[in-house]
mmCIF file of C-alpha atoms and ligand atoms in Angstrom:
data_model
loop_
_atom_site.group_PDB
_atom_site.id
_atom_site.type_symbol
_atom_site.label_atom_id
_atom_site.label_comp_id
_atom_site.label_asym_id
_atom_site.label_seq_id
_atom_site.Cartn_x
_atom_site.Cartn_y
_atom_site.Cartn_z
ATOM 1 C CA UNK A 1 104.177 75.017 68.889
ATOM 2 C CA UNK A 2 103.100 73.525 72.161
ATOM 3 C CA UNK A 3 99.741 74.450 73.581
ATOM 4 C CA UNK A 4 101.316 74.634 77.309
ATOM 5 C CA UNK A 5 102.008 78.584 76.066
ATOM 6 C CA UNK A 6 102.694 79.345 80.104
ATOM 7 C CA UNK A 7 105.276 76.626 80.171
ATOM 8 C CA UNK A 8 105.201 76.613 83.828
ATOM 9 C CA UNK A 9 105.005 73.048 85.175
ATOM 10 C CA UNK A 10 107.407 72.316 87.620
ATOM 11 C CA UNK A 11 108.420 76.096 88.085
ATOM 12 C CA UNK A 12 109.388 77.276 91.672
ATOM 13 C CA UNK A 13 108.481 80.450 92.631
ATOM 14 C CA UNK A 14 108.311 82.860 96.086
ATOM 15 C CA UNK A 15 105.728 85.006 96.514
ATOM 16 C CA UNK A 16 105.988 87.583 99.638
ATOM 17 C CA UNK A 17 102.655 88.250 101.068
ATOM 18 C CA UNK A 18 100.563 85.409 100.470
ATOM 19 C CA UNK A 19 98.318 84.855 102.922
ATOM 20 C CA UNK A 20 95.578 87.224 101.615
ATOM 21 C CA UNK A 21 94.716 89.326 98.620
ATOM 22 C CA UNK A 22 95.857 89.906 94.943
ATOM 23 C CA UNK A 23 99.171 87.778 96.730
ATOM 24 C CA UNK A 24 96.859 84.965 97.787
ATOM 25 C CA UNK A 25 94.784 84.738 94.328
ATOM 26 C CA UNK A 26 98.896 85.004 92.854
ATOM 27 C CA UNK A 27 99.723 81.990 94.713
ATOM 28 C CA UNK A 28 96.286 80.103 93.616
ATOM 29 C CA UNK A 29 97.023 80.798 90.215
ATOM 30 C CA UNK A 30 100.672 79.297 90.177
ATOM 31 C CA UNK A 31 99.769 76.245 91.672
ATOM 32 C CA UNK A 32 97.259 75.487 89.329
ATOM 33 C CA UNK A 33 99.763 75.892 86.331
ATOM 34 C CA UNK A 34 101.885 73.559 88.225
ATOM 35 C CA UNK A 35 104.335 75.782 89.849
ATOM 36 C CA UNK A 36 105.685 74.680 93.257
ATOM 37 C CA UNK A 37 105.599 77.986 95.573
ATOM 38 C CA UNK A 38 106.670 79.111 98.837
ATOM 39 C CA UNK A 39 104.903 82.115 100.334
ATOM 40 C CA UNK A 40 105.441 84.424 103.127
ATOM 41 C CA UNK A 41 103.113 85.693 106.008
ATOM 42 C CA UNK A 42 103.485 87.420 108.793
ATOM 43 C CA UNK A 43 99.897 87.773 110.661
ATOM 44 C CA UNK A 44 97.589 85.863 109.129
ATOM 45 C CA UNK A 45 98.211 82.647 110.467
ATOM 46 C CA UNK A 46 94.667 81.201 109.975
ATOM 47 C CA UNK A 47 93.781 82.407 106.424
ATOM 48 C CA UNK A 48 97.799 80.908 105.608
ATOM 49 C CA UNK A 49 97.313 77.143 107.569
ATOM 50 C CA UNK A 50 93.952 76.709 105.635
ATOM 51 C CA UNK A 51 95.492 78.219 102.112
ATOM 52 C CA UNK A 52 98.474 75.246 102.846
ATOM 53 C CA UNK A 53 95.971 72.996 103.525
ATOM 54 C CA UNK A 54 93.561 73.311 100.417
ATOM 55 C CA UNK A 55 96.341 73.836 97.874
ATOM 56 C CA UNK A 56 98.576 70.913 99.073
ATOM 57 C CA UNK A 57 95.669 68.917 97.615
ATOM 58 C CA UNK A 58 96.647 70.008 94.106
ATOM 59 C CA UNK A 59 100.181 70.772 94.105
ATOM 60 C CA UNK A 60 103.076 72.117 96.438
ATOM 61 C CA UNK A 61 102.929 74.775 98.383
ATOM 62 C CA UNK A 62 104.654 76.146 101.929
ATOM 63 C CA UNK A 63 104.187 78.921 103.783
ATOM 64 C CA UNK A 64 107.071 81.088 105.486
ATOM 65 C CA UNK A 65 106.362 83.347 108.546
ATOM 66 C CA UNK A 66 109.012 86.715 107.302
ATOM 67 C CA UNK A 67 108.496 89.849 107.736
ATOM 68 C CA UNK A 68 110.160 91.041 104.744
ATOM 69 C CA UNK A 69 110.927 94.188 106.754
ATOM 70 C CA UNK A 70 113.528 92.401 108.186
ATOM 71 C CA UNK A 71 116.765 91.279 106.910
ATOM 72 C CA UNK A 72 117.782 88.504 109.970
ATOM 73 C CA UNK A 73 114.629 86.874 108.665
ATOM 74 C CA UNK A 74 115.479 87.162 104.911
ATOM 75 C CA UNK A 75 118.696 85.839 105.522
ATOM 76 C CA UNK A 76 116.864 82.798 107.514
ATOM 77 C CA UNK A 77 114.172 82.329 104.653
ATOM 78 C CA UNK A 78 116.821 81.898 102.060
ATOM 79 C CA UNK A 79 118.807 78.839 104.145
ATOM 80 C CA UNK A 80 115.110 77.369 104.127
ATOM 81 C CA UNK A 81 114.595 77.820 100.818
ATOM 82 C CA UNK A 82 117.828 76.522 99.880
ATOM 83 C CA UNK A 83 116.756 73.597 101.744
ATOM 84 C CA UNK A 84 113.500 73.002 100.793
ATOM 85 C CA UNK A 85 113.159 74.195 97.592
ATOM 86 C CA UNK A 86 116.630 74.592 96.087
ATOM 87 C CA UNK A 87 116.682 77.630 93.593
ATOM 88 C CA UNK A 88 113.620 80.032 92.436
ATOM 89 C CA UNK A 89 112.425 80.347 88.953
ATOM 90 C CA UNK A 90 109.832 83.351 89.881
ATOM 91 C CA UNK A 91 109.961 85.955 92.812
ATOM 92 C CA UNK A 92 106.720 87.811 93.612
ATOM 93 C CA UNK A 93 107.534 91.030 95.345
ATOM 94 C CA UNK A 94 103.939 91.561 96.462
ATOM 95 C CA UNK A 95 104.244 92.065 100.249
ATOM 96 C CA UNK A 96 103.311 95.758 101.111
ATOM 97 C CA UNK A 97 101.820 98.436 103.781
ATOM 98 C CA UNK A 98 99.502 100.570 102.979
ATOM 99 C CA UNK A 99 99.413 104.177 104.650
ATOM 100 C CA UNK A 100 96.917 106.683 103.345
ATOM 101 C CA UNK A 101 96.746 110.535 105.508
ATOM 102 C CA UNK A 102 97.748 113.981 105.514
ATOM 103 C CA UNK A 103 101.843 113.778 104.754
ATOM 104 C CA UNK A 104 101.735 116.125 107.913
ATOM 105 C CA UNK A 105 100.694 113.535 110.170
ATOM 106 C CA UNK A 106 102.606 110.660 109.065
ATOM 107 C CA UNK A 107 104.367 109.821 111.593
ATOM 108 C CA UNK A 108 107.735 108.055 111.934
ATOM 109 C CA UNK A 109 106.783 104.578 112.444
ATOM 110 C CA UNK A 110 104.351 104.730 109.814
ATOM 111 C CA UNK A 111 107.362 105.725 107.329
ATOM 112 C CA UNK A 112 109.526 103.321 108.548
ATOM 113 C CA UNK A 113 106.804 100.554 108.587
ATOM 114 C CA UNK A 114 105.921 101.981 104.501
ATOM 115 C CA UNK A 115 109.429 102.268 103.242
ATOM 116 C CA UNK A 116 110.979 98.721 105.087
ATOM 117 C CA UNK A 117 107.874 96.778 103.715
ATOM 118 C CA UNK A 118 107.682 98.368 100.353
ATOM 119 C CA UNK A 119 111.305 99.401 99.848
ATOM 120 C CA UNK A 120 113.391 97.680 101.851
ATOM 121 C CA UNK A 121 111.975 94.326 101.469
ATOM 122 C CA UNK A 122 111.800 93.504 97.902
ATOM 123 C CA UNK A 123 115.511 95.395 98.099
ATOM 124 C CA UNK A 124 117.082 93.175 100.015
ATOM 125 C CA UNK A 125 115.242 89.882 99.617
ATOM 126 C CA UNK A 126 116.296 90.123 95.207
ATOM 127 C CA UNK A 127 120.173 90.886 96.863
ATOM 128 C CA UNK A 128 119.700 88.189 98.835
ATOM 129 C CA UNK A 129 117.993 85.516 96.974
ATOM 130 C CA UNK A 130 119.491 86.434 93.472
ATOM 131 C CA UNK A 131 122.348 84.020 94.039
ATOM 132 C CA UNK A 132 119.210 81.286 94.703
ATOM 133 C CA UNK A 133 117.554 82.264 91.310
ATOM 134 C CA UNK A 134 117.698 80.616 88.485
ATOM 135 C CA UNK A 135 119.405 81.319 84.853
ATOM 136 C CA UNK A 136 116.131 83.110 83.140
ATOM 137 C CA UNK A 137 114.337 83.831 86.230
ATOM 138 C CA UNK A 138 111.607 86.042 86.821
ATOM 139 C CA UNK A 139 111.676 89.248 89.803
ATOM 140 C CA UNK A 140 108.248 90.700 89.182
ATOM 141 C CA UNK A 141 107.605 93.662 91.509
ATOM 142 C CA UNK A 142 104.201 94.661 92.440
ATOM 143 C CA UNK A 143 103.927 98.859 92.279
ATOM 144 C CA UNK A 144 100.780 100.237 92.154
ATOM 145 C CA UNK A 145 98.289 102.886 89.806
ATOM 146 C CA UNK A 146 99.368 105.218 92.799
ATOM 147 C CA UNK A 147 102.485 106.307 91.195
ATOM 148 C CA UNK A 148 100.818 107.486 88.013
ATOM 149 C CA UNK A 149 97.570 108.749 89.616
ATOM 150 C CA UNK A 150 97.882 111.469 92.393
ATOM 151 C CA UNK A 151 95.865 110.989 94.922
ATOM 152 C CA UNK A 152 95.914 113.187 97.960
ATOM 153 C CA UNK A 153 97.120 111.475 101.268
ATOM 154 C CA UNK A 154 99.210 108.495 99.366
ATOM 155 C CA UNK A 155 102.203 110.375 99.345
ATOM 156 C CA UNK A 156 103.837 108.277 101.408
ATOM 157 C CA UNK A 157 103.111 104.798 99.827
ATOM 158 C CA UNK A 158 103.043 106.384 96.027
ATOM 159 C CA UNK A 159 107.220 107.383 96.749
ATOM 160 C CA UNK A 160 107.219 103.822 98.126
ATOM 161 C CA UNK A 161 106.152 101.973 94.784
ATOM 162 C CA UNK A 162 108.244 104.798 92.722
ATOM 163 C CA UNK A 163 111.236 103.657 94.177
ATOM 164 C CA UNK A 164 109.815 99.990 93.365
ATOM 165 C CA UNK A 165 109.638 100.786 89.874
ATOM 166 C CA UNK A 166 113.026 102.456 89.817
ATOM 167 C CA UNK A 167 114.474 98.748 91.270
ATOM 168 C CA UNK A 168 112.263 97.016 88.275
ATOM 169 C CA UNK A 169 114.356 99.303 85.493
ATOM 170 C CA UNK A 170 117.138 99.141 86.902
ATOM 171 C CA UNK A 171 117.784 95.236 88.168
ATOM 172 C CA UNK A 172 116.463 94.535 84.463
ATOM 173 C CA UNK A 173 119.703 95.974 83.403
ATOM 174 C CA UNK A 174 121.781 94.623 86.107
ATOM 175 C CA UNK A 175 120.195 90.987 86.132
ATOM 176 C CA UNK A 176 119.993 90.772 82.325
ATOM 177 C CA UNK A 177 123.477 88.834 82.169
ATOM 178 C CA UNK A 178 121.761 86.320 84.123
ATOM 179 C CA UNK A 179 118.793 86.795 81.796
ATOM 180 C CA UNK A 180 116.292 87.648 84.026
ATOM 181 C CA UNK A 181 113.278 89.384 83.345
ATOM 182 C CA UNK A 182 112.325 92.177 86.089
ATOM 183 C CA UNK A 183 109.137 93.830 85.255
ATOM 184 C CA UNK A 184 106.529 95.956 87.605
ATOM 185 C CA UNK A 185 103.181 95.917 87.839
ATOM 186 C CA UNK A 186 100.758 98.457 88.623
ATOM 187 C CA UNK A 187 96.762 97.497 89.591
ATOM 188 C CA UNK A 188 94.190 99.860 89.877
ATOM 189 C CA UNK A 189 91.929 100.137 92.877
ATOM 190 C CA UNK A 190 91.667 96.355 93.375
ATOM 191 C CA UNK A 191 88.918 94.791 96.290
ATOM 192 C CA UNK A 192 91.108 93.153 98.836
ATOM 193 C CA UNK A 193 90.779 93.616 102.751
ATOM 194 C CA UNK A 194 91.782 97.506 102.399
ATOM 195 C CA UNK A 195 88.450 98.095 101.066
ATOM 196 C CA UNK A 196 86.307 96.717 103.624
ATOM 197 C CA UNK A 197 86.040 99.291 106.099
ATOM 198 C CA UNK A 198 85.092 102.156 103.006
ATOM 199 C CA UNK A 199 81.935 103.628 102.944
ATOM 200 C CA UNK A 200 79.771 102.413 99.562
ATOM 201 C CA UNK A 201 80.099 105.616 98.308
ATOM 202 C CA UNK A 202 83.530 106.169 97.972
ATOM 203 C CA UNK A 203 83.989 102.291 96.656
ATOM 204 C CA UNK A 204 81.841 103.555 93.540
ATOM 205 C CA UNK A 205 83.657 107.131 92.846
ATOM 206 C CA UNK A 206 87.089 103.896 93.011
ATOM 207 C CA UNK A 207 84.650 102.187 90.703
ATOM 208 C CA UNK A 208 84.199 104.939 88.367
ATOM 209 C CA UNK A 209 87.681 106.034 87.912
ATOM 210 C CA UNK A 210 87.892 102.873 85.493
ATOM 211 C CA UNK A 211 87.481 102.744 82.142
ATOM 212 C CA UNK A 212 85.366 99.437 82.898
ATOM 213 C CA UNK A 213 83.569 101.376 85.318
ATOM 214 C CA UNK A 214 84.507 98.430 87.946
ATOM 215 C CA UNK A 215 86.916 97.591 90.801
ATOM 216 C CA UNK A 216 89.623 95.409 90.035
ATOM 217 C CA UNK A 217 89.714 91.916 91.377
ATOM 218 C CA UNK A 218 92.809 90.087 92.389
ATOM 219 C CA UNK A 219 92.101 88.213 89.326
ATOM 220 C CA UNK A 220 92.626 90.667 87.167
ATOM 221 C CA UNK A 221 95.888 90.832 88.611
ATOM 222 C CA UNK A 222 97.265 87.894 88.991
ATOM 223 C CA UNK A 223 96.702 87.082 85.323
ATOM 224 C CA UNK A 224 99.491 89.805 84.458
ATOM 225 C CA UNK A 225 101.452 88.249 86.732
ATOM 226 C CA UNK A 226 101.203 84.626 85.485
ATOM 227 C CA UNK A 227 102.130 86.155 81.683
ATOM 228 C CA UNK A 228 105.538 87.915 82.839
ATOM 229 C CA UNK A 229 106.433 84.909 85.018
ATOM 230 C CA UNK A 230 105.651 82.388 81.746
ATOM 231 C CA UNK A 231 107.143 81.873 78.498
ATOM 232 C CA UNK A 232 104.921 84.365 76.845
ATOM 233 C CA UNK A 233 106.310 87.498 78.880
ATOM 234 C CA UNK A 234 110.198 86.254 77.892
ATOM 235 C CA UNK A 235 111.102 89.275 76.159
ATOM 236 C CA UNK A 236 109.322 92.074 78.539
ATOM 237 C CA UNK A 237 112.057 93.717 80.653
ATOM 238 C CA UNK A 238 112.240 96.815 82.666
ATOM 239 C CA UNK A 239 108.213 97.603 82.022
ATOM 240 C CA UNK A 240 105.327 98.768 84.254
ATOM 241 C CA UNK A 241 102.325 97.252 82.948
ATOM 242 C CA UNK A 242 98.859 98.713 84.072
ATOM 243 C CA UNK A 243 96.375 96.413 85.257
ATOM 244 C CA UNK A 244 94.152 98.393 86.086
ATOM 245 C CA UNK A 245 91.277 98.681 83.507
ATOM 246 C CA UNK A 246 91.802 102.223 82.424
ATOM 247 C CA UNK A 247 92.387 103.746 85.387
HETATM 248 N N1 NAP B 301 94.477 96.323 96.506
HETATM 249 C C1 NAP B 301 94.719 97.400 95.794
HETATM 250 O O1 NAP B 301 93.814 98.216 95.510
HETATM 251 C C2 NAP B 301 96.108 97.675 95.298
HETATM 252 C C3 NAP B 301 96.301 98.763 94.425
HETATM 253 C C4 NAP B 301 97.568 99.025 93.959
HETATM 254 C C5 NAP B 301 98.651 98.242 94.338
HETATM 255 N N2 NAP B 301 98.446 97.197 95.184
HETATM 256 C C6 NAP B 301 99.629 96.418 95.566
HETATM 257 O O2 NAP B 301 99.349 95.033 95.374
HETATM 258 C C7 NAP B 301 99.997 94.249 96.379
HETATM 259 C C8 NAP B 301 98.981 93.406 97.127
HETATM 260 O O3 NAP B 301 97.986 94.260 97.664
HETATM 261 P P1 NAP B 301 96.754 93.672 98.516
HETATM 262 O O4 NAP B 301 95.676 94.676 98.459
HETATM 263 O O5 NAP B 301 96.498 92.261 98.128
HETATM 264 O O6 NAP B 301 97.396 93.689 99.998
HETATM 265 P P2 NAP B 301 96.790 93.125 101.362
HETATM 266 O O7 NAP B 301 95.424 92.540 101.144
HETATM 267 O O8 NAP B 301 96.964 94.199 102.362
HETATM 268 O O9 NAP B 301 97.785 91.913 101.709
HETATM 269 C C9 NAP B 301 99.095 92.241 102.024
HETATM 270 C C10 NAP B 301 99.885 90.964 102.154
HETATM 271 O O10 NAP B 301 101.227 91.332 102.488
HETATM 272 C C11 NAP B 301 101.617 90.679 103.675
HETATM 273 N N3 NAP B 301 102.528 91.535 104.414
HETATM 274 C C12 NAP B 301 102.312 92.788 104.909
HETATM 275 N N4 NAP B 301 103.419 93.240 105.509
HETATM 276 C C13 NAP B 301 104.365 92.273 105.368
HETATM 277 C C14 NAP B 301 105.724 92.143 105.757
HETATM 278 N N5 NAP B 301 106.343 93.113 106.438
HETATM 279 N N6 NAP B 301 106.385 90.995 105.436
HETATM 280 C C15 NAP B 301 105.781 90.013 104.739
HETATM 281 N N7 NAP B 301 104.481 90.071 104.349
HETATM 282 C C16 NAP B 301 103.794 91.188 104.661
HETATM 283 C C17 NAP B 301 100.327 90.382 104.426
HETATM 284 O O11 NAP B 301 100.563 89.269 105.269
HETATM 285 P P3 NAP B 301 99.827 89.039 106.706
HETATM 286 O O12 NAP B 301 98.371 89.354 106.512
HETATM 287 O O13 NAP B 301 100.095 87.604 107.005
HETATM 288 O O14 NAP B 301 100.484 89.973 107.661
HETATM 289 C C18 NAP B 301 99.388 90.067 103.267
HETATM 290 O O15 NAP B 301 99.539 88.722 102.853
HETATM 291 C C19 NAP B 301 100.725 95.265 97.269
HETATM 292 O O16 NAP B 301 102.064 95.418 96.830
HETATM 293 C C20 NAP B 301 99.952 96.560 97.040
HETATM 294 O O17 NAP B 301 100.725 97.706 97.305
HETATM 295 C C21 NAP B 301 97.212 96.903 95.676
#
């Protein structure tokens, strides 16, 4: 057996959303396993350039400005990556937007912004892309613990990721001629920029809601991610793995 268990040198993968967070630390962790990846952005244009610019030193990497939101630009993201990059191996689905209030004052513009990120992004980028993808490849969809835990005021975004994890069961039957693995997975409350703003108090009642009596980091995400897009995760299909710590 070899001892390259990932088996993911020379791997190409797209990861949506990678300029900051659990997508950023995603993107980090691909490179060094010797994965070439594309990633998407749409704001962060300063946190992306220097991301470029200190992974390029190790490996290949580009960034994408496309709002995932929008099909025009999906449609122009897969000529470039048809140019650049030629097929994908792994597709992150880890773009999202994050609404939490009252469902009675959500308003309209917050739905649509929720359900075209969350929804209508990763739906039409795998429709889109699949034909780029690769026999085997990997669609791994990033839901979240909000789906299994009910918190008030995440209505919104928790029906977001449920329809996320609906996609993940059901392109694993649909893409499995193609042998594809599509799995979901779900993190915990995880200390990205969401987090910065919240008062101390209600970061440690987050905290304590783990069995580890900790927040997640994007590390402990990414590391789930890495094992569904390697050779070790080949025969997980259709799942929605917790990473969460207990949650
Ligand atoms: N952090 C948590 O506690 C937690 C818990 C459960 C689930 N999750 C899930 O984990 C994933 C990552 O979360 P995170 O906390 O790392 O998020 P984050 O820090 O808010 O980062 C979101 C990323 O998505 C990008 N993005 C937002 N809207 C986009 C769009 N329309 N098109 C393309 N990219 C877009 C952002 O790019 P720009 O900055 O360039 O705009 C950014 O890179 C999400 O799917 C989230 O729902 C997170």
């Amino acid at each position: 057996m070899t001892t390259d268990i990932l088996r993911l040198d020379g791997k190409i993968a797209l990861v949506t959303g990678g300029s900051r967070g659990i997508g950023q630390t995603i993107v980090r962790d691909l490179v060094a396993q010797g994965v070439n990846v594309a990633f998407t952005y749409v704001s962060s244009e300063e946190a992306t350039k220097s991301l470029e610019a200190e992974l390029s030193a190790n490996g290949r990497v580009k960034a994408y400005r496309s709002d995932v939101s929008d099909l025009t630009a999906i449609e122009r993201l897969k000529a470039e990556i048809q140019t650049d990059l030629g097929r994908i191996d792994i597709l992150v689905n880890n773009a999202a937007a994050f609404v939490a209030k009252p469902f009675a004052d959500v308003s309209e513009d917050e739905f649509d912004q929720v359900f075209g990120t969350n929804v209508k992004g990763p739906y039409f980028l795998v429709q889109h892309l699949a034909a780029l993808m690769s026999e085997g490849a990997r669609v791994i969809n990033l839901s979240s613990g909000a789906t299994k835990v009910h918190v008030p005021f995440t209505s919104l975004y928790a029906a977001s990721k449920g329809a996320v994890e609906q996609f993940t069961r059901l392109w694993a039957k649909e893409l499995a001629e193609r042998q594809f693995t599509v799995n979901s997975v779900l993190p915990g409350y995880t200390e990205t920029d969401w987090m910065a703003d919240l008062p101390s108090d209600q970061k440690r009642w987050m905290a304590e809601q783990a069995d580890f009596k900790r927040l997640g980091s994007a590390e402990d995400v990414s590391r789930v991610v890495l094992f569904l897009a390697s050779d070790m995760g080949r025969w997980v299909t259709g799942q929605h793995i917790s990473a969460d710590g207990g949650l």
